Coordinates of C-alpha atoms in Angstrom, one line a residue:
Chain A
M1 CA 18.7 169.5 69.1
P2 CA 20.5 172.2 67.1
S3 CA 24.2 172.4 67.7
L4 CA 25.9 175.3 69.4
K5 CA 27.2 176.7 66.2
D6 CA 23.7 176.6 64.6
L7 CA 22.3 178.5 67.6
R8 CA 25.0 181.1 67.4
L9 CA 24.3 181.7 63.7
R10 CA 20.6 181.9 64.3
I11 CA 21.0 184.5 67.0
A12 CA 23.2 186.6 64.8
S13 CA 20.7 186.5 62.0
V14 CA 17.8 187.4 64.2
K15 CA 19.8 190.3 65.6
S16 CA 20.5 191.7 62.2
T17 CA 16.8 191.4 61.3
R18 CA 16.0 193.3 64.5
K19 CA 18.3 196.0 63.4
I20 CA 16.6 196.3 60.1
T21 CA 13.1 196.4 61.5
S22 CA 13.9 198.9 64.1
A23 CA 15.5 201.2 61.5
M24 CA 12.4 200.8 59.3
K25 CA 10.3 201.8 62.3
M26 CA 12.3 204.9 62.9
V27 CA 12.0 205.9 59.2
A28 CA 8.3 205.3 59.2
A29 CA 7.9 207.3 62.4
S30 CA 9.6 210.3 60.9
K31 CA 7.7 210.0 57.6
L32 CA 4.5 209.6 59.6
R33 CA 4.9 212.9 61.3
R34 CA 5.1 214.7 58.0
A35 CA 2.3 212.7 56.4
Q36 CA 0.1 213.1 59.4
S37 CA 0.4 216.9 59.4
A38 CA -0.2 217.0 55.7
A39 CA -3.3 214.9 56.0
E40 CA -4.7 217.0 58.8
A41 CA -3.9 220.2 57.1
A42 CA -5.9 219.1 54.0
R43 CA -9.0 218.3 56.0
P44 CA -10.4 221.9 56.4
F45 CA -10.3 222.5 52.6
A46 CA -12.0 219.2 51.8
E47 CA -14.7 219.8 54.5
R48 CA -15.5 223.3 53.4
M49 CA -15.6 222.2 49.8
E50 CA -18.1 219.5 50.7
R51 CA -20.2 222.0 52.6
M52 CA -20.2 224.5 49.7
L53 CA -21.1 221.8 47.3
G54 CA -23.8 220.5 49.6
T55 CA -25.3 224.0 49.6
L56 CA -25.2 224.2 45.9
A57 CA -26.6 220.7 45.5
G58 CA -29.4 221.5 47.9
S59 CA -30.4 224.6 46.0
L60 CA -30.3 222.8 42.7
A61 CA -32.0 219.6 43.9
G62 CA -34.7 218.3 41.7
Q63 CA -34.0 220.8 38.9
A64 CA -33.6 219.3 35.5
G65 CA -30.3 219.9 33.8
A66 CA -28.1 219.5 36.8
P67 CA -24.6 218.4 35.7
K68 CA -24.2 214.6 35.5
M69 CA -21.4 214.5 38.0
L70 CA -23.9 215.7 40.6
A71 CA -27.0 214.0 39.6
G72 CA -25.5 210.8 38.1
T73 CA -26.1 209.4 34.7
G74 CA -29.4 208.0 35.7
A75 CA -28.1 204.5 35.4
D76 CA -26.3 202.4 38.0
R77 CA -24.8 199.7 35.7
V78 CA -21.1 200.3 35.6
H79 CA -19.1 200.9 38.8
L80 CA -15.6 202.3 39.0
I81 CA -13.7 201.4 42.2
V82 CA -10.6 203.5 42.9
M83 CA -8.5 201.4 45.2
V84 CA -5.8 203.3 47.1
T85 CA -3.0 201.2 48.5
A86 CA 0.7 201.5 49.0
D87 CA 3.5 200.8 46.7
R88 CA 5.4 198.8 49.3
G89 CA 4.6 196.0 51.7
L90 CA 5.9 195.4 55.2
C91 CA 3.1 197.4 56.7
G92 CA 0.9 194.9 58.4
G93 CA -2.6 194.5 57.2
F94 CA -2.7 197.9 55.6
N95 CA -2.9 196.8 51.9
S96 CA -4.8 193.6 52.6
S97 CA -7.6 195.3 54.4
V98 CA -8.3 197.7 51.5
V99 CA -8.0 194.8 49.1
R100 CA -10.4 192.7 51.2
S101 CA -13.0 195.5 51.2
V102 CA -12.7 196.0 47.4
R103 CA -13.0 192.3 46.9
H104 CA -16.2 192.2 48.9
L105 CA -17.6 195.2 47.1
T106 CA -16.7 193.7 43.7
A107 CA -18.2 190.4 44.5
Q108 CA -21.4 192.0 45.8
L109 CA -21.7 194.3 42.7
L110 CA -21.0 191.4 40.3
A111 CA -23.7 189.3 42.0
E112 CA -26.1 192.1 41.4
G113 CA -25.3 191.8 37.7
K114 CA -23.3 195.1 37.5
T115 CA -20.1 195.7 35.6
V116 CA -17.1 196.6 37.7
M117 CA -13.9 198.4 36.9
I118 CA -11.1 198.6 39.4
L119 CA -8.6 201.5 39.1
P120 CA -5.7 200.6 41.4
V121 CA -3.5 203.4 42.9
G122 CA -0.4 201.7 44.4
R123 CA 1.4 198.6 43.3
K124 CA 0.6 196.3 46.2
G125 CA -3.1 196.5 45.8
R126 CA -2.9 195.8 42.1
E127 CA -0.8 192.7 42.6
Q128 CA -3.2 191.4 45.2
I129 CA -6.4 192.0 43.4
K130 CA -5.0 190.6 40.1
R131 CA -5.4 187.1 41.4
D132 CA -9.2 187.3 41.7
Y133 CA -10.3 190.1 39.4
A134 CA -7.7 190.4 36.7
K135 CA -10.5 191.1 34.1
Q136 CA -11.9 194.0 36.0
L137 CA -8.6 195.6 36.5
I138 CA -7.7 198.7 34.4
E139 CA -4.5 200.6 34.2
G140 CA -3.8 202.5 37.4
F141 CA -1.2 204.7 39.0
E142 CA 2.0 203.8 40.8
Q143 CA 4.7 205.7 42.5
L144 CA 2.6 208.6 43.6
G145 CA 3.8 210.7 46.4
R146 CA 7.3 209.5 46.7
K147 CA 8.2 212.8 48.1
G148 CA 4.8 213.5 49.7
I149 CA 1.6 213.8 47.8
T150 CA 1.1 217.0 45.9
F151 CA -2.0 218.5 44.4
P152 CA -0.9 218.0 40.8
E153 CA -0.6 214.3 41.5
A154 CA -4.1 214.1 42.8
E155 CA -5.3 216.1 39.9
Q156 CA -3.7 213.6 37.5
V157 CA -5.8 210.8 39.0
A158 CA -8.9 213.0 39.1
N159 CA -8.4 214.1 35.5
R160 CA -8.3 210.4 34.5
I161 CA -11.6 209.8 36.4
T162 CA -13.2 212.9 34.9
A163 CA -12.2 211.9 31.4
M164 CA -13.5 208.4 31.8
F165 CA -16.8 209.7 33.2
A166 CA -17.1 212.2 30.3
A167 CA -16.6 209.4 27.9
G168 CA -19.5 207.5 29.6
E169 CA -17.4 204.6 30.7
F170 CA -19.0 204.3 34.1
D171 CA -22.0 205.5 36.2
V172 CA -20.8 205.4 39.8
C173 CA -17.4 206.0 41.2
T174 CA -16.3 204.9 44.7
V175 CA -12.9 205.3 46.3
V176 CA -11.7 202.9 48.9
Y177 CA -8.8 203.9 51.1
N178 CA -7.5 203.8 54.6
R179 CA -8.6 206.7 56.7
F180 CA -6.0 207.8 59.3
K181 CA -7.6 207.5 62.8
S182 CA -4.5 207.3 64.9
V183 CA -1.0 206.0 64.6
I184 CA -2.1 202.5 65.5
S185 CA -5.5 202.4 63.9
Q186 CA -6.7 202.9 60.3
E187 CA -10.2 202.5 59.1
V188 CA -11.0 201.3 55.6
T189 CA -13.4 203.8 54.1
R190 CA -15.6 203.7 51.1
Q191 CA -16.5 207.1 49.7
Q192 CA -18.7 207.7 46.8
L193 CA -17.3 210.4 44.5
I194 CA -19.7 210.3 41.5
P195 CA -22.6 211.1 41.7
F196 CA -21.8 213.5 44.5
P197 CA -23.8 212.3 47.6
A198 CA -25.6 215.4 48.8
P199 CA -25.3 215.7 52.5
E200 CA -28.7 215.9 54.1
K201 CA -27.3 217.8 57.1
A202 CA -26.1 220.7 55.1
A203 CA -29.5 221.5 53.7
A204 CA -31.0 221.5 57.1
V205 CA -28.3 223.8 58.6
Q206 CA -28.8 226.4 55.9
G207 CA -32.4 226.5 56.9
G208 CA -33.6 227.4 53.5
A209 CA -31.5 230.5 53.2
V210 CA -31.5 231.5 49.6
F211 CA -28.0 231.9 48.1
E212 CA -27.1 234.2 45.3
F213 CA -24.8 232.9 42.7
E214 CA -22.1 234.7 40.7
P215 CA -21.9 233.9 37.8
T216 CA -24.7 231.3 37.6
E217 CA -25.2 228.1 39.5
E218 CA -24.4 226.0 36.5
D219 CA -21.2 227.8 35.8
I220 CA -20.0 227.4 39.4
L221 CA -21.0 223.8 39.5
T222 CA -19.2 222.9 36.3
S223 CA -16.0 224.3 37.6
L224 CA -16.5 223.3 41.2
L225 CA -17.3 219.6 40.6
P226 CA -14.1 218.5 38.9
R227 CA -12.2 220.5 41.5
N228 CA -14.0 218.8 44.3
L229 CA -13.2 215.5 42.8
A230 CA -9.5 216.4 42.8
I231 CA -9.7 217.5 46.4
Q232 CA -11.4 214.4 47.5
V233 CA -8.8 212.3 45.7
L234 CA -6.1 214.4 47.3
R235 CA -7.6 213.8 50.7
A236 CA -7.8 210.1 50.1
L237 CA -4.2 209.9 49.0
L238 CA -3.0 211.9 51.9
E239 CA -5.0 209.9 54.4
S240 CA -3.8 206.7 52.9
Q241 CA -0.2 207.8 53.0
A242 CA -0.4 208.8 56.7
S243 CA -2.1 205.5 57.4
E244 CA 0.6 203.6 55.6
Q245 CA 3.3 205.1 57.6
G246 CA 1.3 204.5 60.8
A247 CA 0.7 200.9 59.9
R248 CA 4.3 200.3 58.9
M249 CA 5.5 201.9 62.1
S250 CA 3.3 199.6 64.3
A251 CA 4.1 196.5 62.2
M252 CA 7.8 197.2 62.5
D253 CA 7.5 197.9 66.2
N254 CA 5.9 194.5 66.6
A255 CA 8.5 192.9 64.5
T256 CA 11.3 194.5 66.5
R257 CA 9.7 193.3 69.8
N258 CA 9.2 189.8 68.4
A259 CA 12.8 189.7 67.3
G260 CA 13.9 190.7 70.8
D261 CA 11.8 187.9 72.4
M262 CA 13.2 185.4 70.0
I263 CA 16.8 186.5 70.7
N264 CA 16.1 186.0 74.4
R265 CA 14.7 182.6 73.9
L266 CA 17.5 181.5 71.6
T267 CA 20.1 182.9 74.0
T268 CA 18.6 180.9 76.9
Q269 CA 18.7 177.8 74.8
Y270 CA 22.2 178.5 73.7
N271 CA 23.4 179.0 77.3
R272 CA 21.6 175.8 78.5
S273 CA 23.1 173.7 75.8
R274 CA 26.6 175.1 76.4
Q275 CA 26.2 174.4 80.1
A276 CA 25.0 170.9 79.4
Q277 CA 27.9 170.3 77.2
I278 CA 30.4 171.5 79.9
T279 CA 28.7 169.4 82.5
K280 CA 28.8 166.4 80.2
E281 CA 32.5 166.9 79.6
L282 CA 33.2 167.2 83.3
I283 CA 31.3 164.0 84.1
E284 CA 33.3 162.2 81.4
I285 CA 36.6 163.5 82.9
I286 CA 35.6 162.6 86.4
S287 CA 34.3 159.2 85.7
G288 CA 37.4 158.5 83.6
A289 CA 39.6 159.5 86.5
E290 CA 37.6 157.4 88.9
A291 CA 37.9 154.3 86.7
L292 CA 41.6 154.4 87.1
Chain M
M1 CA -18.9 249.5 65.0
A2 CA -20.8 246.6 63.5
D3 CA -20.0 243.0 64.5
K4 CA -17.3 241.2 62.7
I5 CA -17.4 238.6 60.0
L6 CA -15.4 235.4 60.3
F7 CA -13.0 235.2 57.4
E8 CA -11.6 231.8 56.5
L9 CA -9.1 231.3 53.8
V10 CA -8.1 227.8 52.9
C11 CA -6.0 226.3 50.2
P12 CA -5.8 222.6 49.4
T13 CA -2.9 221.9 51.6
K14 CA -3.6 224.1 54.6
Q15 CA -5.8 226.6 56.3
L16 CA -4.2 230.0 56.1
V17 CA -6.6 232.4 57.9
S18 CA -9.5 232.0 60.3
S19 CA -10.2 235.2 62.1
P20 CA -13.0 237.7 62.6
V21 CA -12.5 240.9 60.6
D22 CA -14.5 244.0 59.6
M23 CA -14.7 243.5 55.9
V24 CA -13.2 241.4 53.2
V25 CA -12.9 242.5 49.6
V26 CA -12.8 239.6 47.2
P27 CA -12.1 239.7 43.5
G28 CA -15.3 237.9 42.3
A29 CA -15.8 236.5 38.8
E30 CA -18.2 239.4 38.0
G31 CA -16.4 242.2 39.8
D32 CA -14.9 242.8 43.3
F33 CA -17.3 242.6 46.2
G34 CA -16.9 243.4 49.8
A35 CA -18.4 241.1 52.4
M36 CA -19.3 242.4 55.8
E37 CA -21.3 240.9 58.6
R38 CA -24.9 240.1 57.6
H39 CA -24.1 240.0 53.9
S40 CA -26.8 238.1 52.0
P41 CA -25.7 234.5 51.4
M42 CA -24.0 233.9 48.2
I43 CA -21.5 231.8 46.4
S44 CA -19.2 233.2 43.8
S45 CA -16.2 232.1 41.9
V46 CA -13.0 234.0 42.4
R47 CA -10.7 235.2 39.7
P48 CA -6.9 235.5 40.2
G49 CA -6.3 238.7 42.2
V50 CA -5.9 240.2 45.6
I51 CA -8.1 239.8 48.6
D52 CA -8.1 242.9 50.8
V53 CA -8.8 242.3 54.5
H54 CA -10.1 245.4 56.2
D55 CA -9.9 245.5 59.9
G56 CA -9.8 248.4 62.4
G57 CA -10.4 251.0 59.7
K58 CA -7.4 250.1 57.5
I59 CA -6.3 247.3 55.2
A60 CA -4.9 244.8 57.6
D61 CA -3.8 242.2 55.1
R62 CA -3.5 241.7 51.4
I63 CA -3.4 238.2 50.0
F64 CA -3.0 237.1 46.5
V65 CA -5.2 234.2 45.4
A66 CA -4.9 232.2 42.1
G67 CA -8.6 231.8 41.7
G68 CA -11.1 229.6 43.6
F69 CA -14.5 230.0 45.2
A70 CA -16.0 232.1 47.9
E71 CA -19.0 231.2 50.0
V72 CA -20.6 234.1 52.0
T73 CA -23.1 233.6 54.7
E74 CA -24.4 236.1 57.3
E75 CA -21.7 235.4 59.8
R76 CA -18.9 233.9 57.7
I77 CA -17.0 234.2 54.5
T78 CA -15.0 231.1 53.3
V79 CA -12.6 231.4 50.4
L80 CA -11.4 228.2 48.9
A81 CA -8.3 229.3 47.0
D82 CA -6.4 227.2 44.5
E83 CA -3.3 228.9 45.8
A84 CA -2.8 231.8 48.2
L85 CA 0.2 233.9 49.1
P86 CA 0.5 237.2 51.0
V87 CA 1.2 240.1 48.6
A88 CA 4.3 241.0 50.6
E89 CA 5.9 237.7 49.7
L90 CA 5.2 238.1 45.9
T91 CA 8.1 239.3 43.8
K92 CA 8.3 240.4 40.1
D93 CA 10.7 237.5 39.5
M94 CA 8.2 234.9 40.7
A95 CA 5.5 236.3 38.4
A96 CA 7.9 236.5 35.5
A97 CA 9.0 232.9 36.0
R98 CA 5.4 231.8 36.1
L99 CA 4.5 233.7 33.0
E100 CA 7.4 232.0 31.2
A101 CA 6.3 228.6 32.3
A102 CA 2.7 229.2 31.3
K103 CA 3.8 230.5 27.9
A104 CA 5.9 227.3 27.4
A105 CA 3.0 225.2 28.5
L106 CA 0.7 227.0 26.1
A107 CA 3.2 226.4 23.2
D108 CA 3.3 222.6 23.9
A109 CA -0.4 222.2 24.7
R110 CA -1.7 219.4 22.5
S111 CA -5.2 218.9 23.7
D112 CA -7.9 221.4 24.5
H113 CA -7.7 220.5 28.1
D114 CA -4.0 221.4 28.2
R115 CA -4.6 224.6 26.4
V116 CA -7.3 225.7 28.8
A117 CA -5.1 224.8 31.8
A118 CA -2.2 226.8 30.3
E119 CA -4.4 229.8 29.6
R120 CA -5.5 229.8 33.2
Q121 CA -1.9 229.7 34.3
M122 CA -1.3 232.7 32.0
A123 CA -4.1 234.6 33.7
V124 CA -2.8 233.8 37.1
A125 CA 0.7 234.9 36.2
E126 CA -0.5 238.1 34.7
A127 CA -2.6 238.9 37.8
M128 CA 0.5 238.1 39.9
G129 CA 2.7 240.4 37.8
A130 CA 0.2 243.2 38.2
V131 CA 0.4 243.2 42.0
A132 CA 4.0 242.1 42.6
H133 CA 6.7 244.6 43.4

């Protein structure tokens, strides 16, 4: 049975924890609004880019000499996994769920006898994956988007991927990130970046319309593909950031609520023991008086 | 009057325009082209310059783009711009500041990649200077 003093201290400490978590919740909520609108604003561009690329890919399909970024290297041996997580914790299962998905994917690919490289974006993911796949881990990026993700930051990541691809370091590139569904739900998404997965829908929609190209298809593709990569990375980063804030907000909301429950419970316990003590003292006094 | 063409202008961070207009004149890589409704489908890269939006018999809007891509179909023209800004908001100072930054970047460029990027910025800044007021 804890003493009254212990209980008092406990209550005070839980109360200050509650203050912190509720402040973090507010901060996350205001960051979320900004991140969410940024993520949503970036969607149209990424979608149109995909559609345009789909059209191009459709018209080039089966032709020899298509750029490697579109057609692939012809091999499927080395996989690069870009893992997008947060730099900070205290956001529920946000980081762990991405890491879990990457871990599964890696295990599966390794079992198939492929080589895997993991490029971590965000500190938390790197720390978690290091335990299992330290050998696969390559140098990644941290501290991106401290003041909101910008296009140059995404380009920096994309340039690194492009450079590695040009050097023939990998054959297939997949990005794993949390897609923002709503404030309380995020969905771990795996998206293949290289080779570009040609959407089958797009070809059907165009109904065989023949496009003219200015300058040539190849010229457009060679400039469009790296750009598309940067855009898809940007989108992943933005979605991930919005998800992070959403996840943190709901995690902190839960924590605040739990702290409140705990305070109530401790307060009841405190009042009971205090009352018990008073009663005990009274009984002692009365029985003392009666004994006289 | 013929039917209108849906003009969409998007840049990486937001969608700027999505409205039906009479004609859009885009600075294509191989010369400016006008896109009206029922234009034959085409995809073109866009050089830094000004997009003129014609509507109701006059130029309704002029928008500066820093390069990108345009996709034209029979009923729609989509311009994916790297950066876009209404010409009215452009100033000479902005263009000059950009030109300076691009020159500096070109001077420090070490790799080919940096040099190409800096040269592109120069072209953008010059195109900006040409239309700014």
